[in-house]
Coordinates of C-alpha atoms in Angstrom, one line a residue:
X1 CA 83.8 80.0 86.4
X2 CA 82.4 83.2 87.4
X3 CA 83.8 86.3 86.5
X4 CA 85.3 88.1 89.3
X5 CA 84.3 91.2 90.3
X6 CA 87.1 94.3 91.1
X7 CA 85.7 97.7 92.8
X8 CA 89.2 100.0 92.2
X9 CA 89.0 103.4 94.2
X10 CA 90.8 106.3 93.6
X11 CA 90.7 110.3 94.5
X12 CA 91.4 111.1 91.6
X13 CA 90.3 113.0 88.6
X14 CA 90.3 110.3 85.3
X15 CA 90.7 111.4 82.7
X16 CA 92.7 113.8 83.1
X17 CA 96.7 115.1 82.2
X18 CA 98.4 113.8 85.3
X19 CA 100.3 110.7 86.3
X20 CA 97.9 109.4 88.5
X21 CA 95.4 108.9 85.7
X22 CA 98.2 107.8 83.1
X23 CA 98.9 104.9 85.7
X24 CA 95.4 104.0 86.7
X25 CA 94.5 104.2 83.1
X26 CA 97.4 101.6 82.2
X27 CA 96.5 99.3 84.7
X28 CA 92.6 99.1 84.0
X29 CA 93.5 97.9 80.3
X30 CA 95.5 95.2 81.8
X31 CA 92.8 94.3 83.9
X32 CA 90.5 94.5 81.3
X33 CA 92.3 92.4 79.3
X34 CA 92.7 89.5 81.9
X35 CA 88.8 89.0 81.3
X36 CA 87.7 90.9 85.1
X37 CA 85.0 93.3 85.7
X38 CA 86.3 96.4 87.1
X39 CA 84.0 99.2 88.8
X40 CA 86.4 102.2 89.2
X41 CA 85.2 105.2 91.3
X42 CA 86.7 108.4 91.5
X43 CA 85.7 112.2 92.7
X44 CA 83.8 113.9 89.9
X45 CA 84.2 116.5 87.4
X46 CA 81.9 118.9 85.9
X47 CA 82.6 118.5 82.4
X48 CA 82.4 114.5 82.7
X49 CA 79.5 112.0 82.9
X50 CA 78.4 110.5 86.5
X51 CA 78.2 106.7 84.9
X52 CA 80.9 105.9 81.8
X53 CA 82.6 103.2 80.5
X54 CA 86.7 104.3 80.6
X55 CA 89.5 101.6 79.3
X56 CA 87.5 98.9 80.2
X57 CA 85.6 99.8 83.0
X58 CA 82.8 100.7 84.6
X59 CA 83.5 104.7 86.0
X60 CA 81.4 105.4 88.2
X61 CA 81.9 109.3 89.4
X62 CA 81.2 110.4 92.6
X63 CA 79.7 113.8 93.0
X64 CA 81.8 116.3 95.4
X65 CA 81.2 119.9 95.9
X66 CA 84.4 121.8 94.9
X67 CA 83.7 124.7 97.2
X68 CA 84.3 122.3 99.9
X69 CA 88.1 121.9 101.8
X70 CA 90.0 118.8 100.7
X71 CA 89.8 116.8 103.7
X72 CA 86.0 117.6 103.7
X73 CA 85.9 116.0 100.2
X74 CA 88.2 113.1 100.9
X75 CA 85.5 112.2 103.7
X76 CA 83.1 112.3 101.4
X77 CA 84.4 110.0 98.8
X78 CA 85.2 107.5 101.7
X79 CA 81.8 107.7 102.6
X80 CA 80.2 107.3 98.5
X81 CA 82.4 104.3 98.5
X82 CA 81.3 102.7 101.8
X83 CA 77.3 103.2 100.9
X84 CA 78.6 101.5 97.1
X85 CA 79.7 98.5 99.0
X86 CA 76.6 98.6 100.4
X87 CA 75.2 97.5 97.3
X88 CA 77.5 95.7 95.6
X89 CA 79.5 92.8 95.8
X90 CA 83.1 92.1 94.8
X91 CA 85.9 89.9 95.4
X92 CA 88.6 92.3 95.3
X93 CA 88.3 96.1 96.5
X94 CA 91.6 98.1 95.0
X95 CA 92.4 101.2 96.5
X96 CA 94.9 103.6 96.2
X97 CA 94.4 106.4 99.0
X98 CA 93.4 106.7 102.6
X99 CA 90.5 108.2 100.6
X100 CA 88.5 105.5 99.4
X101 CA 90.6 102.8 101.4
X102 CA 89.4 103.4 104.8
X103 CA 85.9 102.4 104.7
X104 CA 86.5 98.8 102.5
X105 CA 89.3 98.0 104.5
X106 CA 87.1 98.3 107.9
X107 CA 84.0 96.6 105.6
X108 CA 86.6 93.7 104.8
X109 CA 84.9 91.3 107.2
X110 CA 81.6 91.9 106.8
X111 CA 81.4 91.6 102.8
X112 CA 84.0 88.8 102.6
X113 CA 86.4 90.5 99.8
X114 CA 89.9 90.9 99.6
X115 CA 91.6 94.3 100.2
X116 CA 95.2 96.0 97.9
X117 CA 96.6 99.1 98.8
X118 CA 98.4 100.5 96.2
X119 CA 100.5 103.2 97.7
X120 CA 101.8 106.2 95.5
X121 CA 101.8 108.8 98.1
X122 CA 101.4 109.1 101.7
X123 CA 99.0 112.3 103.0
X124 CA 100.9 112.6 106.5
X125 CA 103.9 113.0 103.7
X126 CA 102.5 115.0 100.9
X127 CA 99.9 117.1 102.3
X128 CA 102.3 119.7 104.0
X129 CA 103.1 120.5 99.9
X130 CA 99.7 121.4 98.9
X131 CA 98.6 123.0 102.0
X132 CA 101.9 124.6 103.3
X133 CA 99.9 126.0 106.6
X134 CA 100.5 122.3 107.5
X135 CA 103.5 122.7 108.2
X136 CA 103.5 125.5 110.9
X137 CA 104.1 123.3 113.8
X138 CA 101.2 124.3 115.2
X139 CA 99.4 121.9 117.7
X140 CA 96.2 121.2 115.3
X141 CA 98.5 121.1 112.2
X142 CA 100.3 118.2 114.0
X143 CA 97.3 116.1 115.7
X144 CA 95.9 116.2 111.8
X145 CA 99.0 114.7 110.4
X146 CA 99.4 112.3 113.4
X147 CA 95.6 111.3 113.5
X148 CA 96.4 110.7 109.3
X149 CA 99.6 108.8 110.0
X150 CA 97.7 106.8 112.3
X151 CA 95.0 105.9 110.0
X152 CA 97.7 105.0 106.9
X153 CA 99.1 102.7 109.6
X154 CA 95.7 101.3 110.2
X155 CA 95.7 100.6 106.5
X156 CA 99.0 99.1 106.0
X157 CA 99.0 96.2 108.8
X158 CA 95.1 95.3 107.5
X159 CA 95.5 95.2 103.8
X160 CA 96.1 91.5 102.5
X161 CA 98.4 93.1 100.2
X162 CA 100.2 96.3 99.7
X163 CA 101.7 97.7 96.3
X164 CA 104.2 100.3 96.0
X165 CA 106.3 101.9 92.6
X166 CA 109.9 102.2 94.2
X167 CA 111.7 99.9 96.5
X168 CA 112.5 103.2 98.7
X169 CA 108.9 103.3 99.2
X170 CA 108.8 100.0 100.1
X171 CA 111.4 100.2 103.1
X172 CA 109.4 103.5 104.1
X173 CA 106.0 101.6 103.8
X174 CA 107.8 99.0 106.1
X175 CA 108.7 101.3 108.7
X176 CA 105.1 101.8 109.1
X177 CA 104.3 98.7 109.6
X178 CA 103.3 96.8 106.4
X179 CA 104.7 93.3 106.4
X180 CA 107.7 92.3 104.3
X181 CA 105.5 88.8 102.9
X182 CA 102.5 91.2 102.0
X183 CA 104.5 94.5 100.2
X184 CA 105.3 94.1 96.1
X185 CA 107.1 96.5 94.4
X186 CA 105.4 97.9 91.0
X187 CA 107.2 100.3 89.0
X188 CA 105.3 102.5 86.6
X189 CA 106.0 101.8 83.4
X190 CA 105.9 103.9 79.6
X191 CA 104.4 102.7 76.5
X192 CA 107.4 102.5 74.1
X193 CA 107.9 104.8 71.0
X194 CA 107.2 102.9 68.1
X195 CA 110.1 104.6 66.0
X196 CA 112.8 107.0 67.3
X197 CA 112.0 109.9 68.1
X198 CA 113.8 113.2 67.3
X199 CA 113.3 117.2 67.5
X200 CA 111.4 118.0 64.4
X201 CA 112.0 121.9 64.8
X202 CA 113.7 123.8 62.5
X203 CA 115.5 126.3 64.3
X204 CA 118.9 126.1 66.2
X205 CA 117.5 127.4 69.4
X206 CA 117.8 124.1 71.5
X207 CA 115.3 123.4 73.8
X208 CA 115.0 121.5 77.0
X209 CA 111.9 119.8 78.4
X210 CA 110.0 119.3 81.8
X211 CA 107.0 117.5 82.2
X212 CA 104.8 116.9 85.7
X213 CA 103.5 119.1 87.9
X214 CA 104.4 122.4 89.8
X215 CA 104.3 121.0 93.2
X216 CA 107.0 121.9 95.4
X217 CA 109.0 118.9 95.3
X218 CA 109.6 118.9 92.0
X219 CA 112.7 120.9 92.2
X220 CA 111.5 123.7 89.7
X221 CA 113.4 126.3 92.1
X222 CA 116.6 124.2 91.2
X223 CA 115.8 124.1 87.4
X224 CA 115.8 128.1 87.3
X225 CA 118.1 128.7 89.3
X226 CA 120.3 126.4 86.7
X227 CA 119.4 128.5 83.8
X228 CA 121.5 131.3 84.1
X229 CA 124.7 129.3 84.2
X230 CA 123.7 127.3 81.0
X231 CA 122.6 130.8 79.0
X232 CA 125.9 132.1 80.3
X233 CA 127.0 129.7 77.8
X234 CA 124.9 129.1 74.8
X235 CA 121.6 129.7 73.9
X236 CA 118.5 127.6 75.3
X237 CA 114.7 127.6 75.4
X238 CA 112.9 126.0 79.0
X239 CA 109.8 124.5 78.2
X240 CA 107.8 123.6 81.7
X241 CA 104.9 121.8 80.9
X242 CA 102.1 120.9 83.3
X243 CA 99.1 121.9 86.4
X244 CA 99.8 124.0 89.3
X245 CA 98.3 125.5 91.9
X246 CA 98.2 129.5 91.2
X247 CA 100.5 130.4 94.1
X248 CA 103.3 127.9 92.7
X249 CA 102.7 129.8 89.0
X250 CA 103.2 133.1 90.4
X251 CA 106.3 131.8 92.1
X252 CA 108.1 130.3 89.1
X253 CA 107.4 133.5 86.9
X254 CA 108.6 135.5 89.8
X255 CA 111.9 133.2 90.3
X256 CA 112.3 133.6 86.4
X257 CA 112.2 136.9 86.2
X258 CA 114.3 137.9 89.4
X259 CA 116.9 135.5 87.8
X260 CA 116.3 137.6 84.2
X261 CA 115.9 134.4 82.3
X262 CA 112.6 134.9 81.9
X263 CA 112.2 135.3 77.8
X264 CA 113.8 132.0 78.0
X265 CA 111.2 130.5 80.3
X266 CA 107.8 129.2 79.1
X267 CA 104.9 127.7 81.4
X268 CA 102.0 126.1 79.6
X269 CA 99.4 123.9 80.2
X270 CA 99.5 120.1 80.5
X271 CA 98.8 118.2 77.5
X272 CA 96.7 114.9 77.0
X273 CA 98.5 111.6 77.8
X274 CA 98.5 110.6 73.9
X275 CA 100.2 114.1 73.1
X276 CA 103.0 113.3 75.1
X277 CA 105.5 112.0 73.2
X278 CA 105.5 114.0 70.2
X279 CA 106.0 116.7 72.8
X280 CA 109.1 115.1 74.3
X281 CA 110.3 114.4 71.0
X282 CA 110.5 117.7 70.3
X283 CA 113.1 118.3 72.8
X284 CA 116.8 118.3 72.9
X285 CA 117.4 117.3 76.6
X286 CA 114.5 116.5 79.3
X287 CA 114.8 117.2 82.6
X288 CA 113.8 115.6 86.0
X289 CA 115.3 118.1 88.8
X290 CA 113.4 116.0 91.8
X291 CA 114.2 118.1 95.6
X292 CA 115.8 116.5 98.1
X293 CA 113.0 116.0 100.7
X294 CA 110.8 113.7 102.7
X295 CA 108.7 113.4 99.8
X296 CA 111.4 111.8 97.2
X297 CA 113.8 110.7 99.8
X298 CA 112.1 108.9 102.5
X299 CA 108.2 108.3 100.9
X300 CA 110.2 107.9 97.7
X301 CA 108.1 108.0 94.5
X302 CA 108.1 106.8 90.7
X303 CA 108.4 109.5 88.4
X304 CA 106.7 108.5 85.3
X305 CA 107.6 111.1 83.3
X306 CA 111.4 110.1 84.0
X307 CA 110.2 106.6 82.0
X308 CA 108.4 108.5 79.2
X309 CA 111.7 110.7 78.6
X310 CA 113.5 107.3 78.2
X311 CA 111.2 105.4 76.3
X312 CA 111.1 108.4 73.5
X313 CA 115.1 107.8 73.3
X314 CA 115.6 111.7 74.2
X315 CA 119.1 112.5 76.5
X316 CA 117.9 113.4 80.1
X317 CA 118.9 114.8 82.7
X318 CA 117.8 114.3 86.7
X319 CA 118.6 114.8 90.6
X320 CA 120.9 112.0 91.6
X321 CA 118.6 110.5 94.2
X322 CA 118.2 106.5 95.0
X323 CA 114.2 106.7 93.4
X324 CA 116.1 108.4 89.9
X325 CA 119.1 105.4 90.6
X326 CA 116.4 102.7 90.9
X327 CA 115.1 104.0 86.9
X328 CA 118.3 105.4 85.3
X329 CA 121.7 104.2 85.0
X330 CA 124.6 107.4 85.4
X331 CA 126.5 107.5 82.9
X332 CA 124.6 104.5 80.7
X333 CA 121.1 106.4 80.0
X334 CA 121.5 110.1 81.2
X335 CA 123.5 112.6 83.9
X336 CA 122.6 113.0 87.3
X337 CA 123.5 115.8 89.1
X338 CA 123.7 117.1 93.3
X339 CA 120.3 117.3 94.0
X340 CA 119.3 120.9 94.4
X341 CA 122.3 122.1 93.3
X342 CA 121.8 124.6 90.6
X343 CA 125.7 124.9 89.2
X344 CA 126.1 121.1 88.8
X345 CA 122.5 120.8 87.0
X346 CA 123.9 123.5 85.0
X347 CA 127.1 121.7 84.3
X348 CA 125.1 118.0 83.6
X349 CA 122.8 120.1 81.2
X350 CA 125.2 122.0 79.3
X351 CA 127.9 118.6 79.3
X352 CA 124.2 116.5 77.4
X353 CA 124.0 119.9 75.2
X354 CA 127.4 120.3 74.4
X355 CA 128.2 116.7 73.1
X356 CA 125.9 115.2 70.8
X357 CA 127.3 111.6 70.5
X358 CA 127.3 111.1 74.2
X359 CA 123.4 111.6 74.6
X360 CA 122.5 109.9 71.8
X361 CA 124.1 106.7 73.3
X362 CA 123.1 107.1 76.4
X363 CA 119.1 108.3 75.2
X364 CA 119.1 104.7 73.0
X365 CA 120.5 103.1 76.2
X366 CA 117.3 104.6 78.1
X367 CA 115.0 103.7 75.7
X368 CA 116.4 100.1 75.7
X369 CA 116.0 99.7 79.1
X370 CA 112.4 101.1 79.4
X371 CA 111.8 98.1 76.3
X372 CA 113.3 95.4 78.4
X373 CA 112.0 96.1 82.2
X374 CA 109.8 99.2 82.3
X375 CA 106.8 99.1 80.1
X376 CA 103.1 99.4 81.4
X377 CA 102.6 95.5 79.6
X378 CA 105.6 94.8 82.8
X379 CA 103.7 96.5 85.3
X380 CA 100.4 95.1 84.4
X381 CA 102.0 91.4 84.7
X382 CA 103.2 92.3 88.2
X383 CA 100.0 93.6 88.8
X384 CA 98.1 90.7 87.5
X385 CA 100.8 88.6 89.7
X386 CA 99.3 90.5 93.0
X387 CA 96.1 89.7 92.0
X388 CA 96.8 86.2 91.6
X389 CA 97.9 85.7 95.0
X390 CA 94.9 86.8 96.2
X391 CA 93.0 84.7 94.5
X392 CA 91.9 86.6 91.8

């Protein structure tokens, strides 16, 4: 039997410290592994190769000019992966954006293959984040986003199947028009810690962790606004670890110093995937403080670094919203608090802080649960399940 052949898009940087490529990472090895022969293609980078071979597959990176706006780039990579198809053949093309999705899903017929959509993150949704002149209400703000909307609907009712990490995206993703008998849910997943994990520091000075991006609806305004009602308490250091746009920098640093917690504050740079855990490890309490909005709400979302807090067995803490609920247990492995509610993230944080015993049961109840339902081996059987139904 021939080997089949899987062409997986996505505008994204891989390698590189963010979720995106910890997910697409995980589910190439799987792929890999089930014996397939996977072309991925993704934007390029000026410090990696054009042509590599990454976790199994074939990377092939497309050259974009970084001068250029977003959208001018995402059209681009549509069109580098529409002249690909051109030239290759496979039986399944994967693809995880509007970017990269449009052009195989409207080449479907013509070439023969079958089309997944693995949905993360909606533009019409998230865009309005990066790009907050998006949301000015202006007239050509909102034909873009409709004219996007329109195209992600396109997408939805033509892929033969959809794939999504939370079952609030799925009911969103329904909404729009994907069917019920075509839409799997796919959590992400965390590999587990091979040994418990605990801070290896030597001072008193706890410390609490966050992990993942600066974008706005991470609820970073909520986490500093918390801090001076746990330091009115006891002592604590705020590590916030990951990339950010420069405007979203400036505005944490300003935040934490109008607050006067900045000497308690540190923001540094991301760290590889594989330095991850001895990083959360070195924490006494992990945090999660997700923002009520359209983006976690009503897109919904999968926070992986939620999963890697409770595979490393370390107490967390998160915004009590139904994409944390569909992860972590209240009360079993962690504290939820109001979302965007500074005094009650304060009073989780310092209740985790102040009583030892009760976060190390719940943190080994996390770390259980990631073992028995949430590792990337799950979500590369679910994904191999997908596959399966289409043949592959």
């Amino acid at each position: 039997m021939a080997v089949k052949r899987i062409l997986y898009t996505a505008f994204d940087v891989v390698p590189s410290p963010k979720g995106s490529s910890t997910h697409i990472t995980a589910f190439l090895h799987g792929l890999a592994m089930a014996g397939l022969d996977v072309d991925l293609l993704t934007p390029g980078d000026a410090g990696l190769p054009r042509r590599d071979r990454y976790a199994g597959a074939t990377l092939i990176r497309v050259p974009l000019d970084p001068s250029e706006s977003m959208l001018r780039r995402a059209l681009r990579f549509d069109a580098a992966v529409a002249e690909h198809l051109a030239q290759q053949r496979y039986d399944l093309v994967h693809f995880r954006s509007l970017w990269g999705g449009l052009a195989p899903s409207r080449a479907r017929d013509q070439y023969g293959y079958r089309t997944l959509f693995e949905v993360n993150g909606l533009p019409s949704i998230e865009l309005k984040y990066h790009y907050p002149a998006l949301a000015d209400g202006s007239a050509d703000s909102a034909a873009l986003l409709a004219r996007i909307r329109a195209q992600e609907r396109e997408l939805l009712q033509a892929s033969d199947l959809v794939i999504c990490p939370s079952a609030v995206t799925a009911t969103f993703l329904s909404s729009l028009g994907a069917a019920s008998e075509r839409l799997l849910v796919i959590p992400n997943g965390a590999e587990p810690c091979p040994t418990p994990m605990q801070p290896t520091r030597s001072v008193t000075m706890p410390t609490a962790l966050y992990i993942g991006t600066l974008a706005d609806w991470q609820g970073l305004g909520t986490l500093l606004a918390a801090l001076p009602f746990v330091l009115a308490e006891r002592p604590l250091k705020l590590r916030i670890v990951g990339a950010g746009r420069s405007r979203q920098y400036r505005a944490l640093l300003k935040q934490a110093d109008r607050l006067g917690v900045a000497e308690a504050v540190s923001i540094e740079d991301p760290v590889p995937p594989a330095a991850v855990p001895a990083l959360i490890a070195d924490a006494d309490l992990c945090l999660a403080p997700l923002a009520p909005n359209d983006r976690n709400v009503t897109q919904g979302c999968c926070p992986i670094k939620l999963i890697e807090y409770m595979a490393c067995a370390r107490p967390i803490v998160a915004a009590n919203l139904p994409v944390v609920r569909e992860l972590l247990r209240e009360g079993e492995d962690g504290l939820l608090f109001a979302p965007g509610d500074p005094r009650d993230m304060a009073r989780a944080m310092l209740t985790m802080l102040d009583s030892p015993n009760l976060a190390a049961r719940m943190a080994d109840s996390a770390a259980r649960r990631v073992a028995a339902h949430l590792t990337w081996d799950h979500a590369r059987t679910r994904l191999l399940a997908a596959y399966a139904r289409l043949g592959v």
